[in-house]
Amino acid sequence: MSKKLAEGIDSLVLDVKTGSGAFMKKEEDAAFLAELMVETGERMGKQVVALITDMDQPLGNMIGHALEVIEVVDVLRGEGPEDLRQLCIELAGWMLYLGGVAKSVAAGKTLSEKLINSGQALERFRQMVELQGGDPRIIDDPQRLPQAQHSLLVTSSKSGYVSSMQCEQVGTACVILGGGRERKEDTVDPAVGIVLHKKVGDAVSKDEPLATIYYNSESRSAQARQLLQESFHIADSPPGEKRTLIHRVIGKSG
């Protein structure tokens, strides 16, 4: 919060995660943290809204630096995974509303979708990449991003339905591959990562791929594979009521 407030902002939209892959596993803890941050911002004279969003499974399908850039570009093209698109539109709608560009959150979401469909959002992202010294050509040619040397499949040991995922274990598997730091002196490999082929509620057959691991180290891949395999829970019947992506909104009368 201190960094964001020091930037001289007028409004702030926070995405506070809850679930197995979040810092705050319990929703009540996430809500308490969100309320504290909203109150802090409001005391500083800022408009602040916090969305409590689900992290009981990874958001989108790709985990890893280069892979997530590909997914970002997909969303800005109006494609990409439904859950990631939904959350991006929701957050953008709130930002446009608090920024005074839209008269309501619903109008902000509609405007966000129009900006994506027209190509304006993707073009603005291209400008951001260029202004920060990046290579804007990767937007049209993702093969210019760092590429892992090897890949392997993680398959299901039985038929059934994905009943749940240990989201934190998926993140840890990516760190093991080199996609994050175990110690502060570690270097990050932007090429490695994981692509999910199945999410909670999906049907799966025995030996069908659950995920693909992209790696540069054989020793790291074996450990990551085991952890990823264990993170998928396969049941005989589909899970009950689907867990909502956006649990609640705190602030601005939410």
Coordinates of C-alpha atoms in Angstrom, one line a residue:
M1 CA 0.0 0.0 0.0
S2 CA 2.8 2.4 0.8
K3 CA 4.3 2.2 -2.7
K4 CA 0.9 2.6 -4.4
L5 CA 0.0 5.6 -2.2
A6 CA 3.5 7.2 -2.8
E7 CA 2.8 7.1 -6.5
G8 CA 0.2 9.9 -6.1
I9 CA -2.8 7.8 -7.1
D10 CA -6.4 9.0 -6.7
S11 CA -8.0 5.5 -6.8
L12 CA -6.9 1.9 -6.3
V13 CA -8.5 -1.5 -7.2
L14 CA -7.0 -4.4 -5.2
D15 CA -7.2 -8.1 -6.1
V16 CA -7.0 -10.0 -2.8
K17 CA -6.7 -13.8 -3.3
T18 CA -8.1 -16.5 -1.1
G19 CA -7.8 -20.3 -1.4
S20 CA -5.1 -23.0 -1.4
G21 CA -2.8 -20.9 -3.6
A22 CA -3.2 -17.6 -1.8
F23 CA -1.3 -16.0 1.1
M24 CA -4.6 -15.9 2.9
K25 CA -6.1 -19.4 2.7
K26 CA -9.3 -18.6 4.5
E27 CA -11.8 -16.1 3.1
E28 CA -12.4 -14.4 6.4
D29 CA -8.6 -13.7 6.7
A30 CA -8.5 -12.3 3.1
A31 CA -11.5 -10.1 3.8
F32 CA -9.9 -8.8 7.0
L33 CA -6.7 -7.9 5.1
A34 CA -8.8 -6.3 2.4
E35 CA -10.8 -4.2 4.9
L36 CA -7.6 -3.0 6.4
M37 CA -6.1 -1.9 3.1
V38 CA -9.4 -0.2 2.0
E39 CA -9.6 1.7 5.3
T40 CA -5.9 2.7 5.0
G41 CA -6.5 4.1 1.5
E42 CA -9.6 5.9 2.4
R43 CA -7.9 7.6 5.4
M44 CA -5.4 8.9 2.9
G45 CA -8.2 10.4 0.9
K46 CA -8.2 7.7 -1.9
Q47 CA -11.0 5.7 -3.4
V48 CA -10.1 2.0 -2.8
V49 CA -12.0 -1.1 -3.7
A50 CA -10.9 -4.7 -2.9
L51 CA -12.1 -7.7 -4.8
I52 CA -11.8 -11.0 -2.9
T53 CA -11.1 -13.5 -5.7
D54 CA -10.6 -17.3 -5.9
M55 CA -7.2 -18.9 -5.9
D56 CA -8.1 -22.5 -5.1
Q57 CA -6.7 -23.3 -8.6
P58 CA -4.4 -21.3 -10.9
L59 CA -6.0 -18.4 -12.8
G60 CA -5.8 -19.1 -16.5
N61 CA -3.9 -22.0 -17.9
M62 CA -0.3 -20.9 -18.0
I63 CA 2.2 -20.5 -15.2
G64 CA 5.7 -19.1 -15.9
H65 CA 7.0 -15.7 -17.1
A66 CA 7.1 -16.1 -20.9
L67 CA 4.0 -18.3 -20.9
E68 CA 2.0 -15.8 -18.9
V69 CA 3.0 -13.0 -21.4
I70 CA 1.5 -15.2 -24.2
E71 CA -1.7 -15.6 -22.2
V72 CA -1.9 -11.8 -21.6
V73 CA -1.6 -11.2 -25.3
D74 CA -4.3 -13.8 -25.9
V75 CA -6.7 -12.0 -23.5
L76 CA -6.0 -8.6 -25.2
R77 CA -6.9 -10.3 -28.5
G78 CA -10.3 -11.3 -27.0
E79 CA -9.2 -14.9 -26.5
G80 CA -7.6 -16.8 -23.7
P81 CA -9.1 -18.7 -20.8
E82 CA -12.6 -17.7 -19.6
D83 CA -11.7 -17.2 -15.9
L84 CA -8.7 -14.9 -16.7
R85 CA -10.8 -12.9 -19.2
Q86 CA -13.6 -12.5 -16.7
L87 CA -11.4 -11.3 -13.9
C88 CA -9.5 -8.8 -16.2
I89 CA -12.8 -7.3 -17.4
E90 CA -14.1 -7.0 -13.8
L91 CA -11.0 -5.3 -12.6
A92 CA -10.8 -3.0 -15.6
G93 CA -14.5 -2.1 -15.1
W94 CA -13.9 -1.0 -11.6
M95 CA -10.8 1.0 -12.5
L96 CA -12.6 2.8 -15.3
Y97 CA -15.5 3.5 -12.9
L98 CA -13.3 4.8 -10.0
G99 CA -11.3 6.8 -12.5
G100 CA -14.4 8.6 -13.7
V101 CA -14.3 7.3 -17.2
A102 CA -17.4 5.2 -16.8
K103 CA -20.6 6.0 -14.9
S104 CA -20.9 2.5 -13.4
V105 CA -18.9 -0.7 -13.0
A106 CA -21.1 -2.3 -15.7
A107 CA -20.4 0.6 -18.1
G108 CA -16.7 0.2 -17.3
K109 CA -16.8 -3.5 -18.1
T110 CA -18.7 -2.8 -21.4
L111 CA -16.1 -0.2 -22.4
S112 CA -13.2 -2.6 -21.5
E113 CA -14.7 -5.2 -23.8
K114 CA -15.0 -2.6 -26.6
L115 CA -11.4 -1.6 -26.2
I116 CA -10.3 -5.2 -26.5
N117 CA -12.5 -6.0 -29.4
S118 CA -11.4 -2.9 -31.3
G119 CA -7.7 -3.8 -30.8
Q120 CA -7.0 -0.6 -28.9
A121 CA -6.1 -2.4 -25.7
L122 CA -3.6 -4.6 -27.5
E123 CA -2.1 -1.5 -29.2
R124 CA -1.7 0.3 -25.9
F125 CA 0.1 -2.8 -24.5
R126 CA 2.4 -2.7 -27.5
Q127 CA 3.2 0.9 -26.7
M128 CA 3.9 0.1 -23.1
V129 CA 6.3 -2.7 -24.0
E130 CA 8.2 -0.4 -26.4
L131 CA 8.4 2.5 -24.0
Q132 CA 9.9 0.3 -21.4
G133 CA 12.6 -1.0 -23.7
G134 CA 11.0 -4.3 -24.6
D135 CA 10.6 -5.9 -28.0
P136 CA 7.1 -5.2 -29.2
R137 CA 7.5 -7.8 -32.0
I138 CA 6.8 -10.6 -29.5
I139 CA 3.1 -9.5 -29.6
D140 CA 2.8 -10.8 -33.1
D141 CA 5.5 -13.5 -32.8
P142 CA 5.5 -15.1 -29.3
Q143 CA 8.4 -17.4 -30.5
R144 CA 10.7 -14.4 -29.8
L145 CA 10.1 -15.0 -26.1
P146 CA 12.5 -17.3 -24.2
Q147 CA 11.8 -20.9 -25.1
A148 CA 12.4 -23.9 -22.8
Q149 CA 14.5 -26.7 -24.3
H150 CA 12.4 -29.6 -23.2
S151 CA 8.8 -30.5 -22.4
L152 CA 7.0 -33.4 -20.8
L153 CA 3.4 -34.4 -20.1
V154 CA 1.8 -35.0 -16.7
T155 CA -1.0 -37.6 -17.3
S156 CA -3.9 -38.8 -15.2
S157 CA -3.5 -42.1 -13.4
K158 CA -7.2 -42.8 -13.7
S159 CA -10.4 -41.7 -15.3
G160 CA -12.9 -39.4 -13.5
Y161 CA -13.2 -35.7 -12.8
V162 CA -10.8 -33.1 -11.5
S163 CA -12.3 -32.5 -8.1
S164 CA -9.7 -30.1 -6.7
M165 CA -6.2 -28.8 -7.1
Q166 CA -3.5 -27.9 -4.6
C167 CA -2.8 -24.5 -6.2
E168 CA 0.2 -23.7 -3.9
Q169 CA 1.9 -27.0 -5.0
V170 CA 1.4 -25.9 -8.7
G171 CA 3.2 -22.7 -7.9
T172 CA 5.9 -24.5 -6.0
A173 CA 6.5 -26.8 -9.0
C174 CA 7.1 -23.8 -11.2
V175 CA 9.6 -22.4 -8.7
I176 CA 11.4 -25.7 -8.7
L177 CA 11.7 -25.5 -12.5
G178 CA 13.4 -22.2 -12.1
G179 CA 10.4 -20.0 -12.7
G180 CA 10.8 -18.3 -9.2
R181 CA 13.3 -17.8 -6.5
E182 CA 13.8 -20.2 -3.6
R183 CA 16.5 -17.9 -2.3
K184 CA 16.9 -14.2 -3.0
E185 CA 20.2 -14.9 -4.8
D186 CA 18.6 -17.3 -7.3
T187 CA 18.2 -16.3 -10.9
V188 CA 14.8 -16.7 -12.6
D189 CA 14.5 -18.7 -15.9
P190 CA 11.7 -16.9 -17.9
A191 CA 11.4 -19.8 -20.3
V192 CA 10.2 -22.5 -17.9
G193 CA 6.7 -23.1 -16.7
I194 CA 3.5 -25.2 -16.8
V195 CA 0.5 -25.2 -19.1
L196 CA -2.6 -26.7 -17.6
H197 CA -4.9 -28.8 -19.8
K198 CA -7.4 -29.7 -17.1
K199 CA -9.0 -27.5 -14.4
V200 CA -11.5 -28.3 -11.6
G201 CA -14.7 -29.8 -12.9
D202 CA -13.2 -31.1 -16.1
A203 CA -13.6 -34.8 -17.1
V204 CA -10.4 -36.7 -17.7
S205 CA -9.6 -40.2 -19.0
K206 CA -6.8 -42.4 -17.8
D207 CA -3.4 -41.4 -19.3
E208 CA -4.9 -38.2 -20.7
P209 CA -2.6 -35.1 -20.2
L210 CA -3.4 -32.9 -17.2
A211 CA -0.5 -30.5 -17.8
T212 CA 2.7 -29.9 -19.8
I213 CA 5.9 -29.0 -18.1
Y214 CA 8.4 -26.8 -19.9
Y215 CA 11.9 -27.2 -18.5
N216 CA 15.7 -26.7 -19.0
S217 CA 16.9 -29.0 -16.1
E218 CA 16.3 -32.7 -16.0
S219 CA 16.9 -32.9 -12.3
R220 CA 14.4 -30.1 -11.6
S221 CA 11.7 -31.5 -13.9
A222 CA 11.4 -34.9 -12.1
Q223 CA 10.7 -33.2 -8.8
A224 CA 8.3 -30.7 -10.4
R225 CA 6.5 -33.5 -12.2
Q226 CA 5.8 -35.4 -9.0
L227 CA 4.6 -32.4 -7.2
L228 CA 2.3 -31.4 -10.1
Q229 CA 0.9 -34.9 -10.4
E230 CA 0.0 -34.9 -6.7
S231 CA -1.7 -31.5 -6.9
F232 CA -4.5 -32.9 -9.1
H233 CA -7.2 -34.8 -7.2
I234 CA -9.3 -37.1 -9.4
A235 CA -12.7 -38.2 -8.2
D236 CA -15.3 -40.6 -9.7
S237 CA -18.0 -37.9 -9.9
P238 CA -17.8 -34.2 -10.7
P239 CA -17.5 -31.7 -7.8
G240 CA -20.6 -30.1 -6.4
E241 CA -21.4 -26.4 -6.8
K242 CA -18.7 -24.5 -8.7
R243 CA -16.6 -22.1 -6.6
T244 CA -17.2 -18.6 -7.8
L245 CA -14.3 -16.6 -9.2
I246 CA -15.2 -13.3 -7.5
H247 CA -16.3 -13.9 -3.9
R248 CA -17.2 -10.4 -2.9
V249 CA -16.3 -6.7 -3.2
I250 CA -15.2 -4.6 -0.2
G251 CA -15.4 -0.8 -0.4
K252 CA -17.4 1.7 -2.6
S253 CA -20.6 0.2 -1.1
G254 CA -19.7 -3.3 -2.2

